[in-house]
Amino acid sequence: MTDAERPSAVRLLRSAALSPTEYACAATAPADARLVFLAGSCPLDADGATVAPGDHAAQAEQCIANLRQALADAGARMTDVLSTRVLVASSRQADLVAAWRVVRDAFGEHDVPSTLLGVTVLGYDDQLVEVEAVAAVVDAP
């Protein structure tokens, strides 16, 4: 079985008692899962430069590309992600939504629990977006 064919260990949960959202309210992983805690994925290119200064959506796209690579390096995929935290350096809700749409779309039907936060500043020059994630993988025997 290839990695792409491997079923995800992550189980997404929804609650009929909570208001509907664009993401699951919780996620679980089996006891034998290996947890992968990813550092915040930043909008940096291979040379360490911040991409697309001033563009929240474009920076979110670079964050997702970098997140996919970090997951692959850890033997995981997007469908192995348990949760995300999306940080956006802005006090404007429209900027948060622009970044969120990119992240949400990248996960497709695997709509993991997520937190979207507006923050004052992020760590790199011109950085507007950062995406943190936790994944769970059950390695093949």
PDB file of C-alpha atoms in Angstrom:
ATOM      1  CA  MET A   1       0.000   0.000   0.000  1.00  0.00           C
ATOM      2  CA  THR A   2       1.396   3.381  -0.959  1.00  0.00           C
ATOM      3  CA  ASP A   3       1.365   6.322   1.427  1.00  0.00           C
ATOM      4  CA  ALA A   4      -1.400   7.885  -0.656  1.00  0.00           C
ATOM      5  CA  GLU A   5      -3.540   4.751  -0.185  1.00  0.00           C
ATOM      6  CA  ARG A   6      -2.938   4.566   3.582  1.00  0.00           C
ATOM      7  CA  PRO A   7      -6.123   5.415   5.478  1.00  0.00           C
ATOM      8  CA  SER A   8      -5.867   8.273   7.917  1.00  0.00           C
ATOM      9  CA  ALA A   9      -5.919   7.473  11.636  1.00  0.00           C
ATOM     10  CA  VAL A  10      -7.667  10.777  12.328  1.00  0.00           C
ATOM     11  CA  ARG A  11     -11.388  10.750  13.128  1.00  0.00           C
ATOM     12  CA  LEU A  12     -13.204  14.074  12.809  1.00  0.00           C
ATOM     13  CA  LEU A  13     -16.129  14.715  15.148  1.00  0.00           C
ATOM     14  CA  ARG A  14     -19.125  17.025  14.867  1.00  0.00           C
ATOM     15  CA  SER A  15     -21.760  17.989  17.403  1.00  0.00           C
ATOM     16  CA  ALA A  16     -25.430  18.478  16.623  1.00  0.00           C
ATOM     17  CA  ALA A  17     -25.657  20.606  19.780  1.00  0.00           C
ATOM     18  CA  LEU A  18     -23.172  23.213  18.510  1.00  0.00           C
ATOM     19  CA  SER A  19     -23.751  25.739  15.758  1.00  0.00           C
ATOM     20  CA  PRO A  20     -22.607  24.505  12.332  1.00  0.00           C
ATOM     21  CA  THR A  21     -19.077  25.510  11.310  1.00  0.00           C
ATOM     22  CA  GLU A  22     -16.784  24.996   8.315  1.00  0.00           C
ATOM     23  CA  TYR A  23     -14.691  22.569  10.350  1.00  0.00           C
ATOM     24  CA  ALA A  24     -15.080  19.665  12.768  1.00  0.00           C
ATOM     25  CA  CYS A  25     -15.402  20.555  16.443  1.00  0.00           C
ATOM     26  CA  ALA A  26     -12.933  17.872  17.548  1.00  0.00           C
ATOM     27  CA  ALA A  27     -10.621  15.179  16.235  1.00  0.00           C
ATOM     28  CA  THR A  28      -9.268  11.961  17.699  1.00  0.00           C
ATOM     29  CA  ALA A  29      -6.425   9.597  16.922  1.00  0.00           C
ATOM     30  CA  PRO A  30      -5.966   5.997  18.089  1.00  0.00           C
ATOM     31  CA  ALA A  31      -3.650   5.211  20.984  1.00  0.00           C
ATOM     32  CA  ASP A  32      -1.021   3.702  18.675  1.00  0.00           C
ATOM     33  CA  ALA A  33      -0.712   6.863  16.567  1.00  0.00           C
ATOM     34  CA  ARG A  34       2.557   8.753  16.342  1.00  0.00           C
ATOM     35  CA  LEU A  35       1.837  12.443  16.979  1.00  0.00           C
ATOM     36  CA  VAL A  36       3.591  14.991  14.800  1.00  0.00           C
ATOM     37  CA  PHE A  37       3.782  18.533  16.200  1.00  0.00           C
ATOM     38  CA  LEU A  38       4.672  20.918  13.404  1.00  0.00           C
ATOM     39  CA  ALA A  39       6.316  24.271  13.938  1.00  0.00           C
ATOM     40  CA  GLY A  40       4.379  27.208  12.599  1.00  0.00           C
ATOM     41  CA  SER A  41       4.510  27.113   8.812  1.00  0.00           C
ATOM     42  CA  CYS A  42       5.620  30.525   7.586  1.00  0.00           C
ATOM     43  CA  PRO A  43       5.332  32.187   4.165  1.00  0.00           C
ATOM     44  CA  LEU A  44       9.015  31.763   3.383  1.00  0.00           C
ATOM     45  CA  ASP A  45      10.548  30.621   0.100  1.00  0.00           C
ATOM     46  CA  ALA A  46      13.487  28.220  -0.173  1.00  0.00           C
ATOM     47  CA  ASP A  47      15.914  31.113   0.342  1.00  0.00           C
ATOM     48  CA  GLY A  48      14.189  32.230   3.561  1.00  0.00           C
ATOM     49  CA  ALA A  49      12.575  35.339   2.059  1.00  0.00           C
ATOM     50  CA  THR A  50       8.998  36.252   2.951  1.00  0.00           C
ATOM     51  CA  VAL A  51       6.799  35.844  -0.127  1.00  0.00           C
ATOM     52  CA  ALA A  52       4.012  38.190  -1.241  1.00  0.00           C
ATOM     53  CA  PRO A  53       4.369  41.065   1.247  1.00  0.00           C
ATOM     54  CA  GLY A  54       0.949  42.620   1.876  1.00  0.00           C
ATOM     55  CA  ASP A  55      -1.036  39.667   0.444  1.00  0.00           C
ATOM     56  CA  HIS A  56      -2.693  37.539   3.136  1.00  0.00           C
ATOM     57  CA  ALA A  57      -4.052  34.909   0.720  1.00  0.00           C
ATOM     58  CA  ALA A  58      -0.763  34.455  -1.155  1.00  0.00           C
ATOM     59  CA  GLN A  59       1.120  34.125   2.110  1.00  0.00           C
ATOM     60  CA  ALA A  60      -1.398  31.519   3.305  1.00  0.00           C
ATOM     61  CA  GLU A  61      -0.769  29.563   0.092  1.00  0.00           C
ATOM     62  CA  GLN A  62       2.984  29.540   0.793  1.00  0.00           C
ATOM     63  CA  CYS A  63       2.317  28.477   4.382  1.00  0.00           C
ATOM     64  CA  ILE A  64       0.238  25.549   3.106  1.00  0.00           C
ATOM     65  CA  ALA A  65       2.936  24.554   0.607  1.00  0.00           C
ATOM     66  CA  ASN A  66       5.513  24.591   3.392  1.00  0.00           C
ATOM     67  CA  LEU A  67       3.137  22.705   5.711  1.00  0.00           C
ATOM     68  CA  ARG A  68       2.649  19.984   3.071  1.00  0.00           C
ATOM     69  CA  GLN A  69       6.440  19.611   2.811  1.00  0.00           C
ATOM     70  CA  ALA A  70       6.919  19.422   6.575  1.00  0.00           C
ATOM     71  CA  LEU A  71       4.167  16.807   6.795  1.00  0.00           C
ATOM     72  CA  ALA A  72       5.767  14.764   3.997  1.00  0.00           C
ATOM     73  CA  ASP A  73       9.145  14.976   5.724  1.00  0.00           C
ATOM     74  CA  ALA A  74       7.475  13.520   8.847  1.00  0.00           C
ATOM     75  CA  GLY A  75       5.747  10.746   6.877  1.00  0.00           C
ATOM     76  CA  ALA A  76       2.334  12.422   7.116  1.00  0.00           C
ATOM     77  CA  ARG A  77      -0.251  13.969   4.803  1.00  0.00           C
ATOM     78  CA  MET A  78      -2.896  16.668   5.061  1.00  0.00           C
ATOM     79  CA  THR A  79      -5.496  14.021   5.968  1.00  0.00           C
ATOM     80  CA  ASP A  80      -3.361  13.078   8.989  1.00  0.00           C
ATOM     81  CA  VAL A  81      -3.737  16.553  10.508  1.00  0.00           C
ATOM     82  CA  LEU A  82      -5.678  16.633  13.792  1.00  0.00           C
ATOM     83  CA  SER A  83      -5.928  20.399  14.211  1.00  0.00           C
ATOM     84  CA  THR A  84      -4.620  23.741  12.998  1.00  0.00           C
ATOM     85  CA  ARG A  85      -4.109  27.219  14.333  1.00  0.00           C
ATOM     86  CA  VAL A  86      -4.055  30.024  11.756  1.00  0.00           C
ATOM     87  CA  LEU A  87      -2.398  33.261  12.878  1.00  0.00           C
ATOM     88  CA  VAL A  88      -3.000  36.411  10.845  1.00  0.00           C
ATOM     89  CA  ALA A  89      -1.249  39.689  11.587  1.00  0.00           C
ATOM     90  CA  SER A  90      -4.246  41.976  11.185  1.00  0.00           C
ATOM     91  CA  SER A  91      -7.142  43.460  13.095  1.00  0.00           C
ATOM     92  CA  ARG A  92      -9.338  43.339   9.970  1.00  0.00           C
ATOM     93  CA  GLN A  93     -11.725  40.406   9.804  1.00  0.00           C
ATOM     94  CA  ALA A  94     -11.531  40.437   5.981  1.00  0.00           C
ATOM     95  CA  ASP A  95      -7.782  39.719   6.159  1.00  0.00           C
ATOM     96  CA  LEU A  96      -8.377  36.808   8.527  1.00  0.00           C
ATOM     97  CA  VAL A  97     -11.074  35.421   6.219  1.00  0.00           C
ATOM     98  CA  ALA A  98      -8.803  35.750   3.150  1.00  0.00           C
ATOM     99  CA  ALA A  99      -6.130  33.621   4.830  1.00  0.00           C
ATOM    100  CA  TRP A 100      -8.696  31.217   6.297  1.00  0.00           C
ATOM    101  CA  ARG A 101     -10.279  30.467   2.903  1.00  0.00           C
ATOM    102  CA  VAL A 102      -6.920  29.327   1.534  1.00  0.00           C
ATOM    103  CA  VAL A 103      -6.308  27.071   4.530  1.00  0.00           C
ATOM    104  CA  ARG A 104      -9.856  25.669   4.525  1.00  0.00           C
ATOM    105  CA  ASP A 105      -9.714  24.951   0.790  1.00  0.00           C
ATOM    106  CA  ALA A 106      -6.341  23.209   1.140  1.00  0.00           C
ATOM    107  CA  PHE A 107      -7.875  20.678   3.528  1.00  0.00           C
ATOM    108  CA  GLY A 108     -10.968  20.041   1.392  1.00  0.00           C
ATOM    109  CA  GLU A 109     -13.263  17.452   2.945  1.00  0.00           C
ATOM    110  CA  HIS A 110     -10.777  16.839   5.777  1.00  0.00           C
ATOM    111  CA  ASP A 111     -12.131  19.873   7.619  1.00  0.00           C
ATOM    112  CA  VAL A 112     -10.012  19.654  10.761  1.00  0.00           C
ATOM    113  CA  PRO A 113     -10.734  21.576  13.953  1.00  0.00           C
ATOM    114  CA  SER A 114      -9.083  24.961  13.653  1.00  0.00           C
ATOM    115  CA  THR A 115      -8.590  28.231  15.455  1.00  0.00           C
ATOM    116  CA  LEU A 116      -8.275  31.486  13.515  1.00  0.00           C
ATOM    117  CA  LEU A 117      -6.579  34.345  15.359  1.00  0.00           C
ATOM    118  CA  GLY A 118      -5.781  37.939  14.570  1.00  0.00           C
ATOM    119  CA  VAL A 119      -2.427  38.869  16.105  1.00  0.00           C
ATOM    120  CA  THR A 120      -0.372  42.035  16.343  1.00  0.00           C
ATOM    121  CA  VAL A 121       2.847  40.842  14.734  1.00  0.00           C
ATOM    122  CA  LEU A 122       4.562  37.667  13.538  1.00  0.00           C
ATOM    123  CA  GLY A 123       8.242  36.734  13.585  1.00  0.00           C
ATOM    124  CA  TYR A 124       9.577  37.538  10.103  1.00  0.00           C
ATOM    125  CA  ASP A 125       9.772  40.838   8.246  1.00  0.00           C
ATOM    126  CA  ASP A 126       6.587  41.363   6.179  1.00  0.00           C
ATOM    127  CA  GLN A 127       5.033  38.147   7.571  1.00  0.00           C
ATOM    128  CA  LEU A 128       1.226  38.238   7.763  1.00  0.00           C
ATOM    129  CA  VAL A 129       0.260  34.557   8.128  1.00  0.00           C
ATOM    130  CA  GLU A 130       1.442  31.468  10.014  1.00  0.00           C
ATOM    131  CA  VAL A 131      -0.201  28.037  10.189  1.00  0.00           C
ATOM    132  CA  GLU A 132       0.455  25.588  13.022  1.00  0.00           C
ATOM    133  CA  ALA A 133      -0.655  21.953  12.887  1.00  0.00           C
ATOM    134  CA  VAL A 134      -0.681  18.684  14.800  1.00  0.00           C
ATOM    135  CA  ALA A 135      -0.921  15.404  12.887  1.00  0.00           C
ATOM    136  CA  ALA A 136      -1.309  11.749  13.839  1.00  0.00           C
ATOM    137  CA  VAL A 137       0.113   8.829  11.867  1.00  0.00           C
ATOM    138  CA  VAL A 138      -0.158   5.085  12.399  1.00  0.00           C
ATOM    139  CA  ASP A 139       2.974   3.647  10.848  1.00  0.00           C
ATOM    140  CA  ALA A 140       2.742   0.452   8.816  1.00  0.00           C
ATOM    141  CA  PRO A 141       3.848  -2.637  10.758  1.00  0.00           C
TER     142      PRO A 141
END
